[in-house]
Amino acid sequence: MKNNLYIFIGISAFWLIFFLSIGLLNMGLHLDLEGYALFSIYFDNGQSIGHDMNVVWQALRANMIAPVGISYDLITCKLFGEKVQVARWGYLLIGILSSFLLFLVGRKMKFSIVLSLLFPAIAFLGQQFSVWYSIDNQEPIGLLFMSLSLYLTSLTDGKKGLLFDFLAILAGLCMSLSKETFILMLPALVVFKFYISHTNTQNTIKTSILKSLLFATSLFIIFILEISYILFVMKGTGRGYAGVSGTLGIAAYLKNFFYLFLVNDVYFYALTGALLTGFATGGNFFENIKKFVIKNFILLALVLGIVIPQVIVYARTGWLPRYYLPCFVGISLFLVIVLNYLQSASTGIYKLFLILLVFYIGLEITPKISDNPDQTFRHARNHATFADNTEQLIASIVSKSKPNSLILIVTNPVENILQPKALSEYLQNFFHRTNIKHLSVNMPYKRFANYKERQIAIPNDFGEIKDKSSIEHIVVMPYWDMLFIYETKSWFDPTKYDRYAFWELVHYVRKEDKSMGE
C-alpha cells in the first residue's frame, strides 16, 4: 500500500513536469479544438448545465451515442469558457488517474513494478498522447473509465466480488458511453474477468466461466443494446469516420491492421519481441513460440479483443493519432506480456528487450532528440506554440476591434475546415464579435475527394459585403496570405492596412480603425 502511494506520487510528478516543460498547462485556445468551439455557444448563455445537456443530447442523439464524453466536454466549456488553461488541469488529472489505474491492473496481473509502469507508459506515449492536451476529445474520459473498470474487475475475485462486479459493470457502462469505439471494449472486459477468475484463484475453466457468467451477461446486454442503438436509431451512420463498411474488402482491413504497426515503430518492437521470445530458451524457434502462446493464451485473446475491433472500425478512414486509443492499450499489454515471459525464460534477453523499450520511451519524451514531428514531446510543443499564436491573434483582434466591427475571415475550407469555424465561434461566443463574414480563396488543386462538401461547410458570405472599404479587420488562415492578396487586388490595398503576423496567422487592421475594443 505504501509502495503504491509512492508510485502514485511518482506518476503524478512525471505528468506534471512533462506538461509544465512543454507549456501545456499555460496553453490557451487552439484553432483545432473543434468540439470546444462548437460548445462555446453554451458558455455564459444564462441556461443551466442540465438544460444545455438536454439540448445537446437532442441534437446529437441521432449521430452519436456518447453522452458521458459529450457531457464532460460541454461542462468543461460551459464552466471555463476561454480560460482553457483551467480545463487542462482536469485532463492532467484524468491522465494521472488512468496511468495509475493501469499500473494497479498490471500489479493485479502479477507483473513486476517495472513492467506495470511500462504498461501505461507505452500505451499513452507516442502520437496518441495528443488526446491529453487537445481537451475536446472523448478518449481521455473513456480511458479513465476503462482503466477503472479493468481495476475493479481485477478485484472481483475477493470477498466483495459481487460489489466489485457491480462497480466494474457500472464503470464499463460509463466507458462505453464516453465514445462509440469504447463499446467494442466491453467483450474484452469479459475476457479479462475470465482471466482474473481463472488465474488469480486457480479455478478450473468451468468454474471460471460460471463465476464470470453474471458479469459477462450484464456487459453483453449493454453491448447488444448499444450496438442496436447504432444500427437502428443512428442507422449505422454515426460520426461518419468509423464503422464497418460493406464496400471494403478484406484487403482494406488487413492494410489497416498492418499500418497500425508502423505507428510509433511498433512493428520493430513487436517483431523484436517475437524473435527474442522464439530464441529465448534455445531449441526450436516455433516450439518456443508455441509455449509462449499456450502459457499466455487468455491474455493474448484479451490483446486481440482490444486491438482487432478498433482495426475494423477505423478501416474506413484509416488512423489518426487520437484513434490509436484504446487500441494502444492492447499493443502495450502485448509488449509487457512478452517481457513478463522473457523474465522467467531468459534474464539476459529480458534485460535487452526492457532496455530497448525504455530507450523508446526516452526518445518520445526527451526534447530536441528527434526531428520526427510526431515525437511525443515535439508534437506537443508544436501544438502549444500554435495555441500561443492563436491567443496572440485573438488578443490582437479583440483589442483592436469593437463588438460591431466587420471582420473578414479568409480561408480555403477544402484544405482547412476546422480552424476558421473555431475562430468564428470563439470570437462570437467568448468575445461578442458577431459581425463576421467569410471569404474562400480558390483552391489551386483538388486534394480531397469530398472538396465540394467542404467548400459549403464554411459560409462564403463575402458577397453580402456591398462596400469593401467597410471591412475593418481581415484574418487570414495559415498559408493563404499570398493567394489572398493575389485574388483580391481589385479591392484590397495592403498599404491601407496594418499587418500583424503570428506565425502564419495574419491579421490586417484598417489604418483608420485603431480604436480600443470594449
Short mmCIF file of C-alpha atoms in Angstrom, two decimals:
data_model
loop_
_atom_site.label_atom_id
_atom_site.label_comp_id
_atom_site.label_asym_id
_atom_site.label_seq_id
_atom_site.Cartn_x
_atom_site.Cartn_y
_atom_site.Cartn_z
CA MET A 1 0.00 0.00 0.00
CA LYS A 2 2.83 2.36 0.91
CA ASN A 3 4.68 1.48 -2.30
CA ASN A 4 1.56 2.28 -4.32
CA LEU A 5 1.40 5.72 -2.72
CA TYR A 6 4.99 6.40 -3.75
CA ILE A 7 4.19 5.17 -7.27
CA PHE A 8 1.16 7.48 -7.45
CA ILE A 9 3.29 10.44 -6.37
CA GLY A 10 5.92 9.49 -8.96
CA ILE A 11 3.39 9.16 -11.78
CA SER A 12 1.81 12.48 -10.78
CA ALA A 13 5.20 14.19 -10.72
CA PHE A 14 6.08 12.80 -14.18
CA TRP A 15 2.84 14.03 -15.76
CA LEU A 16 3.06 17.44 -14.09
CA ILE A 17 6.72 18.02 -15.00
CA PHE A 18 6.12 16.83 -18.57
CA PHE A 19 3.13 19.15 -19.02
CA LEU A 20 4.95 22.11 -17.49
CA SER A 21 8.15 21.55 -19.51
CA ILE A 22 6.18 21.65 -22.77
CA GLY A 23 3.98 24.55 -21.72
CA LEU A 24 0.72 22.61 -21.96
CA LEU A 25 -0.78 23.90 -18.73
CA ASN A 26 -0.37 27.54 -19.79
CA MET A 27 -1.74 26.87 -23.26
CA GLY A 28 -4.80 28.88 -24.27
CA LEU A 29 -7.33 28.48 -27.07
CA HIS A 30 -6.30 26.47 -30.11
CA LEU A 31 -7.90 26.63 -33.56
CA ASP A 32 -8.01 22.84 -33.84
CA LEU A 33 -10.36 22.41 -30.86
CA GLU A 34 -13.41 21.68 -32.99
CA GLY A 35 -15.61 20.27 -30.23
CA TYR A 36 -14.70 23.01 -27.75
CA ALA A 37 -15.50 25.66 -30.34
CA LEU A 38 -18.89 24.10 -31.09
CA PHE A 39 -19.81 24.00 -27.40
CA SER A 40 -18.71 27.61 -26.87
CA ILE A 41 -22.24 28.72 -27.81
CA TYR A 42 -23.39 27.43 -24.40
CA PHE A 43 -20.88 29.50 -22.45
CA ASP A 44 -22.50 32.24 -20.37
CA ASN A 45 -25.85 31.71 -22.11
CA GLY A 46 -27.92 32.03 -18.94
CA GLN A 47 -29.11 28.40 -19.02
CA SER A 48 -28.39 25.62 -16.55
CA ILE A 49 -25.97 22.81 -17.29
CA GLY A 50 -28.85 20.32 -17.23
CA HIS A 51 -30.82 22.31 -19.78
CA ASP A 52 -27.87 22.60 -22.15
CA MET A 53 -27.00 18.91 -21.79
CA ASN A 54 -30.56 18.03 -22.81
CA VAL A 55 -30.37 20.39 -25.80
CA VAL A 56 -27.07 18.88 -26.94
CA TRP A 57 -28.32 15.32 -26.49
CA GLN A 58 -31.47 16.02 -28.51
CA ALA A 59 -29.33 17.47 -31.30
CA LEU A 60 -26.72 14.71 -31.36
CA ARG A 61 -28.54 11.53 -30.36
CA ALA A 62 -29.17 10.51 -33.98
CA ASN A 63 -25.46 10.86 -34.80
CA MET A 64 -23.62 9.56 -31.76
CA ILE A 65 -24.03 7.64 -28.53
CA ALA A 66 -21.50 9.27 -26.23
CA PRO A 67 -23.45 11.15 -23.54
CA VAL A 68 -20.72 10.75 -20.89
CA GLY A 69 -17.92 12.04 -23.11
CA ILE A 70 -20.00 14.83 -24.65
CA SER A 71 -21.32 15.92 -21.24
CA TYR A 72 -17.80 16.20 -19.89
CA ASP A 73 -16.77 18.35 -22.88
CA LEU A 74 -19.87 20.53 -22.55
CA ILE A 75 -19.48 21.06 -18.80
CA THR A 76 -15.79 21.92 -19.27
CA CYS A 77 -16.57 24.55 -21.91
CA LYS A 78 -19.56 25.95 -20.02
CA LEU A 79 -17.61 26.39 -16.80
CA PHE A 80 -14.30 27.70 -18.13
CA GLY A 81 -15.03 29.32 -21.50
CA GLU A 82 -11.95 30.94 -22.99
CA LYS A 83 -9.95 30.14 -19.82
CA VAL A 84 -8.99 26.71 -21.14
CA GLN A 85 -5.86 26.66 -19.02
CA VAL A 86 -8.05 25.67 -16.06
CA ALA A 87 -9.71 22.90 -18.10
CA ARG A 88 -6.32 21.38 -18.94
CA TRP A 89 -5.72 20.63 -15.26
CA GLY A 90 -8.74 18.34 -15.44
CA TYR A 91 -7.23 16.42 -18.35
CA LEU A 92 -3.91 16.23 -16.49
CA LEU A 93 -5.70 14.67 -13.51
CA ILE A 94 -7.51 12.18 -15.78
CA GLY A 95 -4.16 11.20 -17.34
CA ILE A 96 -2.59 10.66 -13.91
CA LEU A 97 -5.50 8.56 -12.64
CA SER A 98 -5.69 6.49 -15.83
CA SER A 99 -1.96 5.76 -15.70
CA PHE A 100 -2.06 4.81 -12.02
CA LEU A 101 -5.09 2.55 -12.50
CA LEU A 102 -3.39 0.73 -15.39
CA PHE A 103 -0.33 0.34 -13.16
CA LEU A 104 -2.54 -1.25 -10.48
CA VAL A 105 -4.09 -3.53 -13.12
CA GLY A 106 -0.59 -4.65 -14.10
CA ARG A 107 0.20 -5.46 -10.48
CA LYS A 108 -3.04 -7.45 -10.16
CA MET A 109 -1.92 -9.42 -13.23
CA LYS A 110 1.23 -10.25 -11.26
CA PHE A 111 3.56 -8.14 -13.40
CA SER A 112 6.57 -6.61 -11.67
CA ILE A 113 6.56 -2.94 -10.65
CA VAL A 114 8.77 -2.07 -13.63
CA LEU A 115 6.52 -3.85 -16.14
CA SER A 116 3.39 -2.42 -14.53
CA LEU A 117 4.84 1.09 -15.02
CA LEU A 118 5.73 0.29 -18.63
CA PHE A 119 2.11 -0.71 -19.29
CA PRO A 120 0.60 2.83 -19.20
CA ALA A 121 3.83 4.44 -20.47
CA ILE A 122 3.84 2.53 -23.76
CA ALA A 123 0.04 2.81 -24.05
CA PHE A 124 -0.05 6.61 -23.76
CA LEU A 125 3.30 7.90 -25.07
CA GLY A 126 3.54 8.37 -28.82
CA GLN A 127 1.35 10.06 -31.40
CA GLN A 128 -1.70 9.14 -29.32
CA PHE A 129 -0.54 11.37 -26.45
CA SER A 130 -2.26 14.30 -28.19
CA VAL A 131 -5.62 13.28 -26.67
CA TRP A 132 -4.39 14.51 -23.28
CA TYR A 133 -3.94 18.13 -24.32
CA SER A 134 -6.46 18.65 -27.12
CA ILE A 135 -9.28 18.91 -24.49
CA ASP A 136 -12.08 18.30 -26.99
CA ASN A 137 -11.67 14.53 -27.39
CA GLN A 138 -13.78 11.93 -25.62
CA GLU A 139 -10.90 9.41 -25.45
CA PRO A 140 -9.49 10.63 -22.08
CA ILE A 141 -12.74 10.21 -20.17
CA GLY A 142 -13.26 6.84 -21.92
CA LEU A 143 -9.76 5.74 -20.92
CA LEU A 144 -10.36 6.75 -17.33
CA PHE A 145 -13.49 4.60 -17.07
CA MET A 146 -11.80 1.78 -19.00
CA SER A 147 -8.85 1.78 -16.57
CA LEU A 148 -11.25 1.96 -13.62
CA SER A 149 -13.35 -0.90 -14.97
CA LEU A 150 -10.26 -3.07 -15.51
CA TYR A 151 -9.03 -2.35 -12.00
CA LEU A 152 -12.41 -3.05 -10.38
CA THR A 153 -12.66 -6.26 -12.39
CA SER A 154 -9.28 -7.32 -11.02
CA LEU A 155 -10.76 -7.07 -7.50
CA THR A 156 -13.77 -9.29 -8.20
CA ASP A 157 -12.06 -12.49 -7.07
CA GLY A 158 -12.08 -11.38 -3.42
CA LYS A 159 -14.66 -11.49 -0.65
CA LYS A 160 -16.57 -8.49 -2.01
CA GLY A 161 -16.66 -9.90 -5.51
CA LEU A 162 -20.30 -9.06 -6.21
CA LEU A 163 -19.86 -5.45 -5.15
CA PHE A 164 -16.81 -5.00 -7.36
CA ASP A 165 -18.64 -6.82 -10.19
CA PHE A 166 -21.40 -4.22 -9.98
CA LEU A 167 -18.96 -1.29 -9.82
CA ALA A 168 -16.90 -2.70 -12.72
CA ILE A 169 -20.06 -3.08 -14.83
CA LEU A 170 -21.09 0.49 -13.96
CA ALA A 171 -17.62 1.79 -14.92
CA GLY A 172 -17.80 -0.28 -18.13
CA LEU A 173 -21.16 1.31 -18.95
CA CYS A 174 -19.73 4.80 -18.45
CA MET A 175 -16.74 3.81 -20.59
CA SER A 176 -18.95 2.63 -23.45
CA LEU A 177 -20.99 5.85 -23.27
CA SER A 178 -17.87 8.01 -23.47
CA LYS A 179 -17.29 7.29 -27.16
CA GLU A 180 -18.69 4.68 -29.52
CA THR A 181 -15.39 2.90 -30.12
CA PHE A 182 -15.21 2.08 -26.41
CA ILE A 183 -18.36 -0.02 -26.80
CA LEU A 184 -16.06 -2.51 -28.52
CA MET A 185 -14.04 -2.78 -25.31
CA LEU A 186 -16.93 -4.47 -23.47
CA PRO A 187 -16.19 -8.01 -24.76
CA ALA A 188 -12.54 -7.51 -23.79
CA LEU A 189 -13.65 -6.78 -20.22
CA VAL A 190 -15.41 -10.15 -20.20
CA VAL A 191 -12.18 -11.88 -21.29
CA PHE A 192 -10.30 -10.03 -18.55
CA LYS A 193 -12.86 -11.11 -15.95
CA PHE A 194 -12.39 -14.75 -17.02
CA TYR A 195 -8.60 -14.32 -16.83
CA ILE A 196 -8.79 -12.93 -13.28
CA SER A 197 -11.15 -15.68 -12.16
CA HIS A 198 -9.10 -18.44 -13.76
CA THR A 199 -5.59 -17.24 -12.95
CA ASN A 200 -5.70 -15.43 -9.63
CA THR A 201 -7.87 -18.01 -7.85
CA GLN A 202 -6.65 -21.08 -9.78
CA ASN A 203 -10.22 -22.03 -10.65
CA THR A 204 -10.94 -24.62 -13.32
CA ILE A 205 -12.10 -23.34 -16.70
CA LYS A 206 -15.66 -24.45 -15.95
CA THR A 207 -15.70 -22.75 -12.53
CA SER A 208 -14.19 -19.58 -14.00
CA ILE A 209 -16.87 -19.45 -16.71
CA LEU A 210 -19.63 -19.91 -14.12
CA LYS A 211 -18.17 -17.23 -11.85
CA SER A 212 -17.93 -14.83 -14.82
CA LEU A 213 -21.40 -15.59 -16.18
CA LEU A 214 -23.38 -12.83 -14.43
CA PHE A 215 -20.67 -10.26 -15.20
CA ALA A 216 -20.46 -11.35 -18.83
CA THR A 217 -24.24 -11.43 -19.29
CA SER A 218 -24.62 -7.89 -17.95
CA LEU A 219 -21.91 -6.49 -20.23
CA PHE A 220 -23.21 -8.35 -23.27
CA ILE A 221 -26.70 -6.94 -22.66
CA ILE A 222 -25.21 -3.44 -22.57
CA PHE A 223 -23.17 -4.25 -25.69
CA ILE A 224 -26.20 -5.53 -27.64
CA LEU A 225 -28.39 -2.58 -26.60
CA GLU A 226 -25.76 -0.02 -27.63
CA ILE A 227 -24.97 -1.74 -30.93
CA SER A 228 -28.71 -1.96 -31.63
CA TYR A 229 -29.00 1.78 -30.98
CA ILE A 230 -26.24 2.42 -33.52
CA LEU A 231 -27.84 0.14 -36.10
CA PHE A 232 -31.48 1.13 -35.73
CA VAL A 233 -31.52 4.67 -34.35
CA MET A 234 -28.30 6.00 -35.83
CA LYS A 235 -28.82 3.61 -38.77
CA GLY A 236 -25.16 2.65 -38.82
CA THR A 237 -24.02 6.12 -39.86
CA GLY A 238 -22.83 7.76 -36.66
CA ARG A 239 -19.91 10.13 -36.92
CA GLY A 240 -19.05 9.02 -40.42
CA TYR A 241 -15.34 8.40 -39.90
CA ALA A 242 -15.72 4.99 -38.28
CA GLY A 243 -17.75 1.85 -38.73
CA VAL A 244 -17.96 -1.33 -40.75
CA SER A 245 -18.42 -0.75 -44.45
CA GLY A 246 -19.79 -3.30 -46.88
CA THR A 247 -17.80 -1.68 -49.68
CA LEU A 248 -14.45 -2.54 -48.09
CA GLY A 249 -12.78 -5.82 -48.92
CA ILE A 250 -10.69 -7.93 -46.59
CA ALA A 251 -7.55 -6.30 -48.01
CA ALA A 252 -8.58 -2.91 -46.58
CA TYR A 253 -8.91 -4.35 -43.07
CA LEU A 254 -5.57 -6.17 -43.34
CA LYS A 255 -3.94 -3.00 -44.59
CA ASN A 256 -5.32 -1.05 -41.64
CA PHE A 257 -4.07 -3.74 -39.25
CA PHE A 258 -0.52 -3.69 -40.61
CA TYR A 259 -0.48 0.10 -40.85
CA LEU A 260 -1.12 0.19 -37.10
CA PHE A 261 2.28 -1.45 -36.61
CA LEU A 262 4.01 1.41 -38.41
CA VAL A 263 2.84 3.84 -35.73
CA ASN A 264 5.49 4.65 -33.11
CA ASP A 265 7.67 1.94 -34.74
CA VAL A 266 5.51 -0.75 -33.15
CA TYR A 267 6.46 -3.20 -35.91
CA PHE A 268 10.09 -3.02 -34.76
CA TYR A 269 9.35 -3.63 -31.09
CA ALA A 270 6.67 -6.27 -31.71
CA LEU A 271 8.87 -8.15 -34.20
CA THR A 272 11.87 -7.89 -31.89
CA GLY A 273 9.78 -9.22 -29.02
CA ALA A 274 8.56 -12.16 -31.12
CA LEU A 275 12.08 -13.01 -32.28
CA LEU A 276 13.52 -12.78 -28.77
CA THR A 277 10.70 -14.98 -27.48
CA GLY A 278 11.39 -17.53 -30.20
CA PHE A 279 15.08 -17.74 -29.34
CA ALA A 280 14.75 -17.17 -25.59
CA THR A 281 15.31 -20.70 -24.33
CA GLY A 282 17.23 -22.19 -27.24
CA GLY A 283 15.99 -25.15 -29.19
CA ASN A 284 13.25 -24.98 -31.81
CA PHE A 285 12.04 -21.45 -32.63
CA PHE A 286 8.43 -22.46 -33.34
CA GLU A 287 8.27 -24.65 -30.24
CA ASN A 288 9.24 -21.67 -28.13
CA ILE A 289 6.57 -19.52 -29.77
CA LYS A 290 4.05 -22.31 -29.15
CA LYS A 291 4.98 -22.45 -25.45
CA PHE A 292 4.59 -18.68 -25.18
CA VAL A 293 1.14 -18.75 -26.81
CA ILE A 294 -0.10 -21.64 -24.67
CA LYS A 295 1.13 -20.03 -21.44
CA ASN A 296 -0.41 -16.64 -22.29
CA PHE A 297 -3.41 -17.77 -24.34
CA ILE A 298 -6.07 -15.87 -22.37
CA LEU A 299 -4.01 -12.67 -22.23
CA LEU A 300 -3.30 -12.85 -25.96
CA ALA A 301 -7.06 -13.27 -26.52
CA LEU A 302 -7.50 -10.11 -24.43
CA VAL A 303 -4.95 -8.27 -26.61
CA LEU A 304 -6.78 -9.32 -29.77
CA GLY A 305 -10.10 -8.39 -28.16
CA ILE A 306 -8.83 -4.84 -27.69
CA VAL A 307 -6.95 -4.40 -30.98
CA ILE A 308 -8.95 -6.18 -33.69
CA PRO A 309 -12.30 -4.36 -33.20
CA GLN A 310 -10.53 -0.99 -33.38
CA VAL A 311 -8.70 -2.02 -36.55
CA ILE A 312 -12.00 -2.99 -38.16
CA VAL A 313 -13.92 0.11 -37.13
CA TYR A 314 -11.26 2.54 -38.40
CA ALA A 315 -10.59 0.75 -41.69
CA ARG A 316 -12.95 3.14 -43.48
CA THR A 317 -10.82 6.24 -42.96
CA GLY A 318 -7.54 4.97 -41.57
CA TRP A 319 -5.79 6.07 -38.40
CA LEU A 320 -5.45 9.47 -36.82
CA PRO A 321 -3.41 9.95 -33.62
CA ARG A 322 -6.40 10.01 -31.27
CA TYR A 323 -7.85 6.87 -32.86
CA TYR A 324 -4.90 4.85 -31.56
CA LEU A 325 -6.56 4.75 -28.15
CA PRO A 326 -7.80 2.44 -26.70
CA CYS A 327 -6.05 0.25 -29.31
CA PHE A 328 -2.59 1.01 -27.93
CA VAL A 329 -3.59 -0.31 -24.53
CA GLY A 330 -3.71 -3.70 -26.24
CA ILE A 331 -0.40 -3.13 -28.05
CA SER A 332 1.24 -2.12 -24.77
CA LEU A 333 -0.22 -5.14 -22.99
CA PHE A 334 1.26 -7.44 -25.64
CA LEU A 335 4.76 -6.00 -25.21
CA VAL A 336 4.50 -6.29 -21.41
CA ILE A 337 3.31 -9.91 -21.74
CA VAL A 338 6.40 -10.66 -23.85
CA LEU A 339 8.65 -9.02 -21.25
CA ASN A 340 6.97 -10.92 -18.44
CA TYR A 341 7.53 -14.22 -20.28
CA LEU A 342 11.16 -13.40 -21.05
CA GLN A 343 11.78 -12.51 -17.40
CA SER A 344 11.39 -16.15 -16.42
CA ALA A 345 12.67 -17.67 -19.68
CA SER A 346 15.93 -15.74 -20.12
CA THR A 347 17.12 -12.96 -17.82
CA GLY A 348 19.66 -11.63 -20.31
CA ILE A 349 17.21 -11.35 -23.19
CA TYR A 350 14.61 -9.86 -20.84
CA LYS A 351 17.01 -7.08 -19.86
CA LEU A 352 17.90 -6.45 -23.50
CA PHE A 353 14.26 -6.04 -24.54
CA LEU A 354 13.47 -3.95 -21.45
CA ILE A 355 16.33 -1.56 -22.22
CA LEU A 356 15.07 -1.30 -25.80
CA LEU A 357 11.55 -0.31 -24.69
CA VAL A 358 12.83 2.12 -22.06
CA PHE A 359 15.01 3.67 -24.76
CA TYR A 360 11.89 4.07 -26.93
CA ILE A 361 10.09 5.89 -24.11
CA GLY A 362 13.13 8.10 -23.63
CA LEU A 363 13.10 9.02 -27.32
CA GLU A 364 9.44 10.01 -27.07
CA ILE A 365 9.74 12.33 -24.07
CA THR A 366 13.20 13.87 -24.49
CA PRO A 367 13.25 17.36 -26.04
CA LYS A 368 15.33 18.09 -29.13
CA ILE A 369 16.37 14.48 -29.60
CA SER A 370 14.35 13.80 -32.72
CA ASP A 371 13.36 15.63 -35.90
CA ASN A 372 10.23 13.49 -36.16
CA PRO A 373 7.22 15.88 -35.88
CA ASP A 374 5.18 13.00 -34.41
CA GLN A 375 7.55 12.51 -31.48
CA THR A 376 5.53 12.99 -28.28
CA PHE A 377 7.48 15.99 -26.97
CA ARG A 378 7.91 17.73 -30.33
CA HIS A 379 4.28 17.27 -31.39
CA ALA A 380 3.02 18.59 -28.05
CA ARG A 381 5.41 21.55 -28.18
CA ASN A 382 4.28 22.45 -31.70
CA HIS A 383 0.67 22.26 -30.52
CA ALA A 384 1.43 24.56 -27.59
CA THR A 385 3.25 27.01 -29.87
CA PHE A 386 0.30 27.24 -32.24
CA ALA A 387 -2.00 27.79 -29.24
CA ASP A 388 0.22 30.74 -28.26
CA ASN A 389 -0.12 32.08 -31.80
CA THR A 390 -3.89 31.67 -31.60
CA GLU A 391 -4.06 33.54 -28.29
CA GLN A 392 -1.96 36.38 -29.72
CA LEU A 393 -4.20 36.57 -32.79
CA ILE A 394 -7.40 36.66 -30.74
CA ALA A 395 -5.91 39.27 -28.38
CA SER A 396 -4.97 41.38 -31.39
CA ILE A 397 -8.48 41.18 -32.86
CA VAL A 398 -10.26 41.87 -29.58
CA SER A 399 -8.01 44.75 -28.53
CA LYS A 400 -8.20 46.47 -31.93
CA SER A 401 -11.90 45.99 -32.65
CA LYS A 402 -15.32 46.91 -31.32
CA PRO A 403 -18.20 44.45 -30.89
CA ASN A 404 -19.78 45.64 -34.16
CA SER A 405 -16.55 45.80 -36.20
CA LEU A 406 -16.74 44.00 -39.55
CA ILE A 407 -14.30 41.07 -39.51
CA LEU A 408 -13.50 39.03 -42.63
CA ILE A 409 -12.00 35.55 -42.18
CA VAL A 410 -10.12 34.27 -45.21
CA THR A 411 -9.51 30.57 -45.68
CA ASN A 412 -9.58 27.62 -48.01
CA PRO A 413 -12.22 25.33 -46.46
CA VAL A 414 -11.12 22.40 -48.58
CA GLU A 415 -7.67 22.42 -47.01
CA ASN A 416 -8.69 23.65 -43.57
CA ILE A 417 -12.27 23.24 -42.47
CA LEU A 418 -11.82 23.41 -38.69
CA GLN A 419 -9.74 26.50 -37.93
CA PRO A 420 -11.95 29.22 -39.47
CA LYS A 421 -15.04 27.70 -37.84
CA ALA A 422 -13.30 27.60 -34.47
CA LEU A 423 -12.11 31.20 -34.75
CA SER A 424 -15.62 32.38 -35.66
CA GLU A 425 -17.13 30.55 -32.68
CA TYR A 426 -14.51 31.89 -30.25
CA LEU A 427 -14.94 35.49 -31.39
CA GLN A 428 -18.74 35.33 -31.31
CA ASN A 429 -19.32 33.37 -28.11
CA PHE A 430 -16.41 34.35 -25.89
CA PHE A 431 -15.67 37.91 -27.09
CA HIS A 432 -19.00 39.06 -28.60
CA ARG A 433 -17.60 39.90 -32.03
CA THR A 434 -20.61 38.87 -34.12
CA ASN A 435 -20.21 40.82 -37.37
CA ILE A 436 -18.13 38.14 -39.10
CA LYS A 437 -18.01 37.26 -42.80
CA HIS A 438 -16.02 34.63 -44.68
CA LEU A 439 -14.10 34.56 -47.94
CA SER A 440 -12.96 31.31 -49.51
CA VAL A 441 -9.90 31.64 -51.72
CA ASN A 442 -9.69 29.49 -54.85
CA MET A 443 -8.13 26.09 -54.50
CA PRO A 444 -5.01 25.52 -56.61
CA TYR A 445 -5.58 21.77 -56.62
CA LYS A 446 -8.28 19.31 -55.57
CA ARG A 447 -6.63 17.30 -52.85
CA PHE A 448 -9.74 15.93 -51.18
CA ALA A 449 -12.36 13.75 -52.84
CA ASN A 450 -15.10 15.49 -50.84
CA TYR A 451 -13.93 19.01 -51.66
CA LYS A 452 -17.42 20.15 -52.71
CA GLU A 453 -18.86 19.24 -49.31
CA ARG A 454 -16.01 21.04 -47.59
CA GLN A 455 -16.50 24.14 -49.71
CA ILE A 456 -20.05 24.61 -48.45
CA ALA A 457 -19.14 23.83 -44.83
CA ILE A 458 -17.81 27.40 -44.38
CA PRO A 459 -20.28 30.14 -45.37
CA ASN A 460 -18.81 32.05 -48.30
CA ASP A 461 -20.84 35.17 -47.44
CA PHE A 462 -18.27 37.67 -48.62
CA GLY A 463 -20.68 38.71 -51.39
CA GLU A 464 -23.02 40.20 -48.78
CA ILE A 465 -20.47 42.97 -48.19
CA LYS A 466 -21.52 45.73 -50.59
CA ASP A 467 -18.87 48.24 -49.58
CA LYS A 468 -15.49 46.51 -49.38
CA SER A 469 -13.94 49.57 -47.80
CA SER A 470 -16.09 48.91 -44.72
CA ILE A 471 -14.03 45.83 -43.88
CA GLU A 472 -12.13 46.82 -40.75
CA HIS A 473 -10.38 43.57 -39.95
CA ILE A 474 -9.15 40.75 -42.15
CA VAL A 475 -7.88 37.48 -40.66
CA VAL A 476 -6.09 35.09 -43.00
CA MET A 477 -5.71 31.44 -42.03
CA PRO A 478 -2.26 29.79 -42.35
CA TYR A 479 -0.60 29.59 -45.79
CA TRP A 480 -3.22 31.62 -47.72
CA ASP A 481 -1.93 35.18 -47.30
CA MET A 482 -0.16 35.45 -50.67
CA LEU A 483 -3.05 33.86 -52.56
CA PHE A 484 -5.49 36.17 -50.79
CA ILE A 485 -3.51 39.26 -51.82
CA TYR A 486 -3.29 38.00 -55.40
CA GLU A 487 -7.00 37.21 -55.73
CA THR A 488 -8.30 40.39 -54.07
CA LYS A 489 -6.10 43.01 -55.70
CA SER A 490 -9.19 44.53 -57.33
CA TRP A 491 -10.34 45.81 -53.93
CA PHE A 492 -7.73 45.03 -51.26
CA ASP A 493 -4.89 47.54 -50.86
CA PRO A 494 -2.31 46.29 -48.31
CA THR A 495 -0.99 49.81 -47.81
CA LYS A 496 -4.27 50.82 -46.20
CA TYR A 497 -3.96 48.14 -43.54
CA ASP A 498 -1.55 47.42 -40.72
CA ARG A 499 -0.36 43.84 -40.88
CA TYR A 500 0.21 41.70 -37.77
CA ALA A 501 1.57 38.18 -38.17
CA PHE A 502 1.55 35.46 -35.55
CA TRP A 503 3.49 32.72 -37.31
CA GLU A 504 1.25 32.06 -40.37
CA LEU A 505 -1.86 33.62 -38.81
CA VAL A 506 -2.22 37.10 -40.30
CA HIS A 507 -4.36 39.97 -39.01
CA TYR A 508 -4.91 43.06 -41.18
CA VAL A 509 -6.31 46.14 -39.43
CA ARG A 510 -7.64 49.09 -41.41
CA LYS A 511 -5.41 52.01 -40.51
CA GLU A 512 -8.21 54.41 -39.63
CA ASP A 513 -9.77 51.87 -37.24
CA LYS A 514 -7.42 51.54 -34.29
CA SER A 515 -9.95 52.21 -31.54
CA MET A 516 -9.65 50.10 -28.46
CA GLY A 517 -12.05 47.18 -28.03
CA GLU A 518 -14.68 47.01 -25.37
#
